[in-house]
């Protein structure tokens, strides 16, 4: 495996504990993708009872497709950190803010 050093916003909290990447209300994916043309949802969400064994890594925001958010620049998130939480049937970036 090759290693890359990237500056990314961190996922400071995620309340979607039903996601396979969630342990102790934190995301432990390497990086998540946020957004589609409809809302700023977490595209990396994976429903499942088995959770990742990696519980020390802090996830970053690898890409964000919510270009209407004020933190979005060139389809990337430029916030320092984001938070994610369920909202009805969706799991959204709660840091999202319209321009
Ligand atoms: S941020 Fe997304 S991928 Fe990470 S735990 Fe939450 S829902 Fe899952
Ligand atoms: S804060 Fe805005 S740009 Fe950053 S991930 Fe959330 S919706 Fe995307």
PDB file of C-alpha atoms and ligand atoms in Angstrom:
ATOM      1  CA  UNK A   1       0.000   0.000   0.000  1.00  0.00           C
ATOM      2  CA  UNK A   2       1.250   3.480  -0.827  1.00  0.00           C
ATOM      3  CA  UNK A   3       0.916   6.251   1.737  1.00  0.00           C
ATOM      4  CA  UNK A   4      -0.252   9.767   0.991  1.00  0.00           C
ATOM      5  CA  UNK A   5      -0.191  12.843   3.187  1.00  0.00           C
ATOM      6  CA  UNK A   6      -3.244  15.005   2.617  1.00  0.00           C
ATOM      7  CA  UNK A   7      -4.788  17.972   4.398  1.00  0.00           C
ATOM      8  CA  UNK A   8      -8.443  17.179   4.968  1.00  0.00           C
ATOM      9  CA  UNK A   9     -11.213  18.429   7.241  1.00  0.00           C
ATOM     10  CA  UNK A  10     -11.824  15.907   9.997  1.00  0.00           C
ATOM     11  CA  UNK A  11     -15.113  14.291  10.873  1.00  0.00           C
ATOM     12  CA  UNK A  12     -15.249  15.520  14.474  1.00  0.00           C
ATOM     13  CA  UNK A  13     -18.405  13.603  15.399  1.00  0.00           C
ATOM     14  CA  UNK A  14     -20.923  11.296  13.814  1.00  0.00           C
ATOM     15  CA  UNK A  15     -24.099  10.301  15.638  1.00  0.00           C
ATOM     16  CA  UNK A  16     -25.067   7.598  13.135  1.00  0.00           C
ATOM     17  CA  UNK A  17     -24.049   4.673  15.307  1.00  0.00           C
ATOM     18  CA  UNK A  18     -25.799   2.203  12.993  1.00  0.00           C
ATOM     19  CA  UNK A  19     -23.093   2.801  10.381  1.00  0.00           C
ATOM     20  CA  UNK A  20     -20.370   0.153  10.074  1.00  0.00           C
ATOM     21  CA  UNK A  21     -17.675   2.838  10.252  1.00  0.00           C
ATOM     22  CA  UNK A  22     -18.998   4.261  13.517  1.00  0.00           C
ATOM     23  CA  UNK A  23     -17.494   3.329  16.875  1.00  0.00           C
ATOM     24  CA  UNK A  24     -18.296   5.428  19.963  1.00  0.00           C
ATOM     25  CA  UNK A  25     -20.021   8.129  17.906  1.00  0.00           C
ATOM     26  CA  UNK A  26     -16.949   8.728  15.787  1.00  0.00           C
ATOM     27  CA  UNK A  27     -16.261   7.877  12.178  1.00  0.00           C
ATOM     28  CA  UNK A  28     -13.299   5.606  11.532  1.00  0.00           C
ATOM     29  CA  UNK A  29     -13.363   5.401   7.755  1.00  0.00           C
ATOM     30  CA  UNK A  30     -10.203   6.717   6.110  1.00  0.00           C
ATOM     31  CA  UNK A  31     -12.232   9.360   4.348  1.00  0.00           C
ATOM     32  CA  UNK A  32     -15.870   9.998   3.581  1.00  0.00           C
ATOM     33  CA  UNK A  33     -17.653  11.510   0.618  1.00  0.00           C
ATOM     34  CA  UNK A  34     -20.450  13.960   1.311  1.00  0.00           C
ATOM     35  CA  UNK A  35     -23.296  15.108  -0.830  1.00  0.00           C
ATOM     36  CA  UNK A  36     -25.292  14.486  -3.917  1.00  0.00           C
ATOM     37  CA  UNK A  37     -27.460  16.742  -5.999  1.00  0.00           C
ATOM     38  CA  UNK A  38     -30.243  16.632  -3.390  1.00  0.00           C
ATOM     39  CA  UNK A  39     -28.702  17.014   0.054  1.00  0.00           C
ATOM     40  CA  UNK A  40     -25.452  16.986   2.027  1.00  0.00           C
ATOM     41  CA  UNK A  41     -25.721  13.344   3.060  1.00  0.00           C
ATOM     42  CA  UNK A  42     -22.889  11.007   3.927  1.00  0.00           C
ATOM     43  CA  UNK A  43     -22.390   8.876   0.817  1.00  0.00           C
ATOM     44  CA  UNK A  44     -20.018   6.582   2.710  1.00  0.00           C
ATOM     45  CA  UNK A  45     -22.698   5.422   5.175  1.00  0.00           C
ATOM     46  CA  UNK A  46     -22.835   1.640   5.373  1.00  0.00           C
ATOM     47  CA  UNK A  47     -25.593   0.065   7.392  1.00  0.00           C
ATOM     48  CA  UNK A  48     -24.512  -3.031   9.262  1.00  0.00           C
ATOM     49  CA  UNK A  49     -24.198  -4.709  12.622  1.00  0.00           C
ATOM     50  CA  UNK A  50     -20.478  -5.426  12.136  1.00  0.00           C
ATOM     51  CA  UNK A  51     -18.389  -2.359  12.877  1.00  0.00           C
ATOM     52  CA  UNK A  52     -14.870  -1.496  11.828  1.00  0.00           C
ATOM     53  CA  UNK A  53     -12.090  -2.844  14.050  1.00  0.00           C
ATOM     54  CA  UNK A  54     -10.102   0.348  13.434  1.00  0.00           C
ATOM     55  CA  UNK A  55     -11.280   2.642  16.228  1.00  0.00           C
ATOM     56  CA  UNK A  56      -8.322   5.003  16.557  1.00  0.00           C
ATOM     57  CA  UNK A  57      -8.235   6.539  13.089  1.00  0.00           C
ATOM     58  CA  UNK A  58     -10.066   9.827  12.606  1.00  0.00           C
ATOM     59  CA  UNK A  59     -11.912  10.112   9.318  1.00  0.00           C
ATOM     60  CA  UNK A  60     -11.380  12.969   6.920  1.00  0.00           C
ATOM     61  CA  UNK A  61     -13.674  14.467   4.313  1.00  0.00           C
ATOM     62  CA  UNK A  62     -12.241  13.209   1.053  1.00  0.00           C
ATOM     63  CA  UNK A  63     -14.719  14.967  -1.220  1.00  0.00           C
ATOM     64  CA  UNK A  64     -17.971  16.873  -1.053  1.00  0.00           C
ATOM     65  CA  UNK A  65     -20.449  17.236  -3.888  1.00  0.00           C
ATOM     66  CA  UNK A  66     -22.621  19.829  -2.115  1.00  0.00           C
ATOM     67  CA  UNK A  67     -21.385  22.811  -4.085  1.00  0.00           C
ATOM     68  CA  UNK A  68     -24.149  25.006  -2.637  1.00  0.00           C
ATOM     69  CA  UNK A  69     -22.516  24.891   0.827  1.00  0.00           C
ATOM     70  CA  UNK A  70     -20.444  27.928   1.778  1.00  0.00           C
ATOM     71  CA  UNK A  71     -17.583  25.689   2.896  1.00  0.00           C
ATOM     72  CA  UNK A  72     -17.373  24.016  -0.506  1.00  0.00           C
ATOM     73  CA  UNK A  73     -14.667  25.089  -2.879  1.00  0.00           C
ATOM     74  CA  UNK A  74     -14.113  23.315  -6.139  1.00  0.00           C
ATOM     75  CA  UNK A  75     -16.139  20.302  -4.896  1.00  0.00           C
ATOM     76  CA  UNK A  76     -13.991  19.924  -1.788  1.00  0.00           C
ATOM     77  CA  UNK A  77     -14.785  20.810   1.820  1.00  0.00           C
ATOM     78  CA  UNK A  78     -12.684  23.652   3.222  1.00  0.00           C
ATOM     79  CA  UNK A  79     -14.068  23.632   6.795  1.00  0.00           C
ATOM     80  CA  UNK A  80     -11.686  22.708   9.628  1.00  0.00           C
ATOM     81  CA  UNK A  81     -13.985  19.918  10.715  1.00  0.00           C
ATOM     82  CA  UNK A  82     -17.527  18.709  10.174  1.00  0.00           C
ATOM     83  CA  UNK A  83     -20.183  16.895  12.172  1.00  0.00           C
ATOM     84  CA  UNK A  84     -22.562  14.268  10.849  1.00  0.00           C
ATOM     85  CA  UNK A  85     -25.889  13.169  12.286  1.00  0.00           C
ATOM     86  CA  UNK A  86     -29.091  11.365  11.320  1.00  0.00           C
ATOM     87  CA  UNK A  87     -32.000  13.533  10.209  1.00  0.00           C
ATOM     88  CA  UNK A  88     -35.086  11.437   9.580  1.00  0.00           C
ATOM     89  CA  UNK A  89     -34.128   8.796   7.027  1.00  0.00           C
ATOM     90  CA  UNK A  90     -31.029  10.711   5.980  1.00  0.00           C
ATOM     91  CA  UNK A  91     -27.578  11.029   7.500  1.00  0.00           C
ATOM     92  CA  UNK A  92     -26.353  14.524   6.879  1.00  0.00           C
ATOM     93  CA  UNK A  93     -23.403  16.807   7.322  1.00  0.00           C
ATOM     94  CA  UNK A  94     -24.758  19.172   9.988  1.00  0.00           C
ATOM     95  CA  UNK A  95     -21.969  21.672   9.294  1.00  0.00           C
ATOM     96  CA  UNK A  96     -23.570  22.323   5.915  1.00  0.00           C
ATOM     97  CA  UNK A  97     -24.468  25.967   5.521  1.00  0.00           C
ATOM     98  CA  UNK A  98     -26.004  27.535   2.423  1.00  0.00           C
ATOM     99  CA  UNK A  99     -24.027  30.329   0.796  1.00  0.00           C
TER     100      UNK A  99
HETATM  101  S1  LIG B   1     -19.575   9.939   8.838  1.00  0.00           S
HETATM  102 FE1  LIG B   1     -20.632   8.616   7.368  1.00  0.00          FE
HETATM  103  S2  LIG B   1     -19.270   6.848   7.066  1.00  0.00           S
HETATM  104 FE2  LIG B   1     -18.625   7.901   8.923  1.00  0.00          FE
HETATM  105  S3  LIG B   1     -19.680   6.848  10.598  1.00  0.00           S
HETATM  106 FE3  LIG B   1     -20.941   8.610  10.001  1.00  0.00          FE
HETATM  107  S4  LIG B   1     -22.405   7.813   8.508  1.00  0.00           S
HETATM  108 FE4  LIG B   1     -20.719   6.322   8.674  1.00  0.00          FE
HETATM  109  S1  LIG B   2     -19.459  21.538   5.536  1.00  0.00           S
HETATM  110 FE1  LIG B   2     -20.314  21.843   3.501  1.00  0.00          FE
HETATM  111  S2  LIG B   2     -18.583  21.502   2.094  1.00  0.00           S
HETATM  112 FE2  LIG B   2     -18.048  20.583   4.080  1.00  0.00          FE
HETATM  113  S3  LIG B   2     -18.689  18.430   3.914  1.00  0.00           S
HETATM  114 FE3  LIG B   2     -20.371  19.558   4.872  1.00  0.00          FE
HETATM  115  S4  LIG B   2     -21.734  20.113   3.141  1.00  0.00           S
HETATM  116 FE4  LIG B   2     -19.715  19.563   2.289  1.00  0.00          FE
END
